[in-house]
Coordinates of C-alpha atoms in Angstrom, one line a residue:
Chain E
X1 CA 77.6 49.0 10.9
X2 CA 79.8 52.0 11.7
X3 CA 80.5 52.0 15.0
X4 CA 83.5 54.2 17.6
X5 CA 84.9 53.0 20.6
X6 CA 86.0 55.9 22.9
X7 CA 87.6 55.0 26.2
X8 CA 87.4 55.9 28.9
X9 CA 84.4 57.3 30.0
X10 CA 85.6 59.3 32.6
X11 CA 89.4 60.1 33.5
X12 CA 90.5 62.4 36.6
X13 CA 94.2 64.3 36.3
X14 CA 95.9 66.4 38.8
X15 CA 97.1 69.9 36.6
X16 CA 100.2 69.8 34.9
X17 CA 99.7 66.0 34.1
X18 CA 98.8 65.0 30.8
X19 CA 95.9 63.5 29.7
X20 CA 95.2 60.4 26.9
X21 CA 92.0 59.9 25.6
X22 CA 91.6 56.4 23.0
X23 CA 89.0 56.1 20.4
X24 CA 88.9 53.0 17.8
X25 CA 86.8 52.6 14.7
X26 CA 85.4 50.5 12.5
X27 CA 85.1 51.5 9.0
X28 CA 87.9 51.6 7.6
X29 CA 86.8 54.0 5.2
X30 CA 86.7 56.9 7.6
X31 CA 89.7 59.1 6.2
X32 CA 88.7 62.5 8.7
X33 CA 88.9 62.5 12.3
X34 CA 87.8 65.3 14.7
X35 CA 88.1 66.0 18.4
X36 CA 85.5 67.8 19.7
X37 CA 85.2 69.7 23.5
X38 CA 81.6 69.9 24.8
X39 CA 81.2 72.5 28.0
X40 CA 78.6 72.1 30.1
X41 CA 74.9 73.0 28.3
X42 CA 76.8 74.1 25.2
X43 CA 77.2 72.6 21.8
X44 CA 80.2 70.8 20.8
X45 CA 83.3 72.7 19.8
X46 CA 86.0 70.9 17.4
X47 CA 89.5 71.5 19.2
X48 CA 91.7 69.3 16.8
X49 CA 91.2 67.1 13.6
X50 CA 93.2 64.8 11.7
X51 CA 93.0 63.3 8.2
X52 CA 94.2 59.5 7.2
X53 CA 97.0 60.8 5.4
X54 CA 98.6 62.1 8.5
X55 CA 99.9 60.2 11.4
X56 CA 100.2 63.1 13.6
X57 CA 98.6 66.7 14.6
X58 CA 99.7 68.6 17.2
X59 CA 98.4 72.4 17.8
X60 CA 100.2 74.0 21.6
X61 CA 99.2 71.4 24.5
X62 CA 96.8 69.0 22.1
X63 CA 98.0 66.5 19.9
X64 CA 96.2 63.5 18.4
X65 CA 97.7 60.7 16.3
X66 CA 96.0 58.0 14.0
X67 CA 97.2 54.4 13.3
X68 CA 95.2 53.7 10.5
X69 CA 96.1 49.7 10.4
X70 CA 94.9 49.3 14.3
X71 CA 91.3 51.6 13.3
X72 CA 93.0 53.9 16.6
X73 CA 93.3 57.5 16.8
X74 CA 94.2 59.4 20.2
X75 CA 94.2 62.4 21.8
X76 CA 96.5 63.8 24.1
X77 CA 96.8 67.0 26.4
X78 CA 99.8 68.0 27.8
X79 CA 100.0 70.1 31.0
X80 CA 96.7 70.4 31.6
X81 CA 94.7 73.1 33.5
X82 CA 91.7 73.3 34.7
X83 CA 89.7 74.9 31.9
X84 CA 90.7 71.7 30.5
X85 CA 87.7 69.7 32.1
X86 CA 84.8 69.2 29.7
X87 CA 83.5 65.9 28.2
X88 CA 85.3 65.4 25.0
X89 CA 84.2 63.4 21.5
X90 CA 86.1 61.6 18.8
X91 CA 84.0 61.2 15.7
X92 CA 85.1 59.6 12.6
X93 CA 83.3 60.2 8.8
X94 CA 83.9 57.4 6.5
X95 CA 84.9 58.8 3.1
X96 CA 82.5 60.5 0.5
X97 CA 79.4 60.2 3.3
X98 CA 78.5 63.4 5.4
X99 CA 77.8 61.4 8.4
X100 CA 80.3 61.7 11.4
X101 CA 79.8 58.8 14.0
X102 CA 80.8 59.9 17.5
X103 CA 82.1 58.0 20.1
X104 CA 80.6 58.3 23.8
X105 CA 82.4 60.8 25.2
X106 CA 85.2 61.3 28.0
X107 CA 84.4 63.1 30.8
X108 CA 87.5 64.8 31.5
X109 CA 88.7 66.5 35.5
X110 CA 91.3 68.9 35.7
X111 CA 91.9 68.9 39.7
X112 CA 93.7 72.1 40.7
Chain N
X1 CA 80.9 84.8 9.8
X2 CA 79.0 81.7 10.0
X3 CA 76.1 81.4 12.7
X4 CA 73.6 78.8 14.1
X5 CA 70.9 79.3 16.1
X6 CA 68.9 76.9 17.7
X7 CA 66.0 77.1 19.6
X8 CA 64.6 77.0 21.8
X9 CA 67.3 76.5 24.8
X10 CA 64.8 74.7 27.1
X11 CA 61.6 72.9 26.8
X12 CA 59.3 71.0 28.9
X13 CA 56.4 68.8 27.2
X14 CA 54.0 66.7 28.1
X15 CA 53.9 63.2 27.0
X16 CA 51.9 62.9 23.7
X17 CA 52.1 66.9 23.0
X18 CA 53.6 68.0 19.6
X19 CA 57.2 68.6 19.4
X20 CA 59.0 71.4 17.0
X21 CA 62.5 72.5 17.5
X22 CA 64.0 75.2 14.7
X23 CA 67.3 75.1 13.6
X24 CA 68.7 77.6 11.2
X25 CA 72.3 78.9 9.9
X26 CA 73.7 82.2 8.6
X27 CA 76.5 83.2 6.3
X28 CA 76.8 80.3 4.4
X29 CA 74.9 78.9 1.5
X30 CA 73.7 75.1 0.8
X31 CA 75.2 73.9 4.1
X32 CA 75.0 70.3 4.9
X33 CA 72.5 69.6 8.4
X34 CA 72.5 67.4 11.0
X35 CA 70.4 66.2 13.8
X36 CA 71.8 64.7 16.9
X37 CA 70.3 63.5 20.3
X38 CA 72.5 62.8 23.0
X39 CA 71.0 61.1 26.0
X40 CA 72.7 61.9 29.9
X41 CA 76.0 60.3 29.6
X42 CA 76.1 59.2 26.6
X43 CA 77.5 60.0 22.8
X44 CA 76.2 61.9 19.8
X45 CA 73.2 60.0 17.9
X46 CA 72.7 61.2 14.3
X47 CA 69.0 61.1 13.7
X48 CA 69.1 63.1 10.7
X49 CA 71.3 64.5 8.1
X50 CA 70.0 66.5 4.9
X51 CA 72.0 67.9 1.7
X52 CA 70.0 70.0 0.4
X53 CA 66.3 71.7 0.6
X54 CA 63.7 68.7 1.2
X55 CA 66.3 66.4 1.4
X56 CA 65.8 64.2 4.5
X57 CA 67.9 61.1 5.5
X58 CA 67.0 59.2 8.4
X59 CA 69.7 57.2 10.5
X60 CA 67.5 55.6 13.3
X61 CA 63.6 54.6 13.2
X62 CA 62.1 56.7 16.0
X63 CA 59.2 59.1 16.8
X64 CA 60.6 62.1 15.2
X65 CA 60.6 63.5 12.0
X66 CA 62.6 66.0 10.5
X67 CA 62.2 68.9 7.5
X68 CA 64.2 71.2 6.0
X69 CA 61.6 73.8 4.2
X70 CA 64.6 76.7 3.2
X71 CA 68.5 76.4 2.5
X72 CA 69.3 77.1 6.0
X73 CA 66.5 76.0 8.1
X74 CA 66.3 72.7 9.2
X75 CA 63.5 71.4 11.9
X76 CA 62.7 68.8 14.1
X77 CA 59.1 67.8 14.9
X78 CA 57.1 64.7 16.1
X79 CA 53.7 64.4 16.5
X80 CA 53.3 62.7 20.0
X81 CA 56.3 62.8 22.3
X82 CA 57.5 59.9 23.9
X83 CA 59.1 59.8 28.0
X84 CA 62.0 58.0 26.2
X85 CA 62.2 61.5 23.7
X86 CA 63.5 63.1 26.8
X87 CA 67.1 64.2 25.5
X88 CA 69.8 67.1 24.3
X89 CA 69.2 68.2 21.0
X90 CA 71.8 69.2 18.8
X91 CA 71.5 70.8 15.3
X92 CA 74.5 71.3 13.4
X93 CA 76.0 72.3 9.9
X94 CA 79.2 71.6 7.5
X95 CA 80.0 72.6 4.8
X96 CA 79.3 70.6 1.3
X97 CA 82.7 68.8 1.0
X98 CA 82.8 65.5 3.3
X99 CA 85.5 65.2 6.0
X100 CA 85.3 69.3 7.1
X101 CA 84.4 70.4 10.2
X102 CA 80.6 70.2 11.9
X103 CA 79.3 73.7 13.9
X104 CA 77.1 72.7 16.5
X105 CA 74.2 74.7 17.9
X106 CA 73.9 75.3 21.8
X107 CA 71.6 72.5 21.9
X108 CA 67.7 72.3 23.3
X109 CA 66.9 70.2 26.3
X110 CA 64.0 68.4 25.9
X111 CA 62.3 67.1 29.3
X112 CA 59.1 65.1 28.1
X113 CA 57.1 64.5 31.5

């Protein structure tokens, strides 16, 4: 079934470092894939997406980027800060479905 | 602008007391609704996704049910409550087209004791 593989689980950075979370899927008809930033005790937010037909976002300090033949995608924040910490998602919906399948979430530490 | 509101933020139940959590959405028409439960350190599972009014798809057998009796209200209900039902609810929306982005709720935490 469909299934995403979101490593790692948890990931500690000093500020200013940057910070790459990994996610792999496997349908390989997902075609839309977006980043989401959870706070603590609040709903999900979406912070950067990507369609198949790119191979590269980038929006200020976040980027992600998708290799479609390997089923990865990643995200990546540059010069972090500590507003920065959260627990963040990768989802990917498999074309012509309305079903996003999240990965396990990153529980990301900015250390000032 | 579009809303959701979910409610309600907390909730403590007994084991085997009736669960209903209300979800509903504002400033958009036919949106599409979700269901997820995400258990303490761990991901986002769908439990239920509907299309459209009385529409209902289930992605995991479980002890919950869920209905969606207007456009923009979707709810989640079970009969008995489970310990294992003990989770963070999260209702969201999209809109009709498939690969845009999902609003989430604030969520419900669910204790079942």
């Amino acid at each position: 079934g469909e299934n995403v593989e979101q490593h790692p689980s948890t990931l500690s950075v000093q500020e200013g470092d940057s910070a790459v979370i990994k996610c792999t899927y496997s349908d390989s008809a997902s075609n839309y894939f977006p980043w989401y930033k959870q706070e603590l005790g609040k709903g999900p937010q979406l912070i950067i997406d990507i369609r198949s037909n790119v191979g590269e976002k980038k929006d200020q300090r976040i980027a992600v980027t998708l290799n479609k033949t390997a089923k990865h995608f990643s995200l990546h924040i540059t010069e972090t800060q500590p507003e920065d910490s959260a627990v963040y998602f990768c989802a990917a919906s498999p074309s012509g479905t309305y079903k996003y399948i999240f990965g396990t979430g990153t529980r990301l530490k900015v250390l000032a | 602008s579009q809303t959701i509101h979910q409610w309600p933020a907390t909730l403590v139940q007994p084991v085997g007391s009736p669960l209903s959590l209300e979800c509903t959405v504002e400033g958009t028409s036919n949106p599409n609704l979700y269901w997820y439960r995400q258990a303490a350190g761990r991901g986002l599972q769908l439990l239920f996704y509907s299309v459209g009014i009385g529409q209902i798809s289930s992605e995991v057998p479980q002890n919950l049910s869920a209905s969606r009796p207007q456009d923009r209200q979707f709810i989640l209900s079970s009969k008995k409550l489970l310990l294992s039902d003990s989770g963070f609810y999260l209702c969201a929306w999209t809109g009709t087209a498939s690969g845009t982005e999902a609003f989430f709720g604030q969520g419900t935490r669910l204790t079942v004791v």
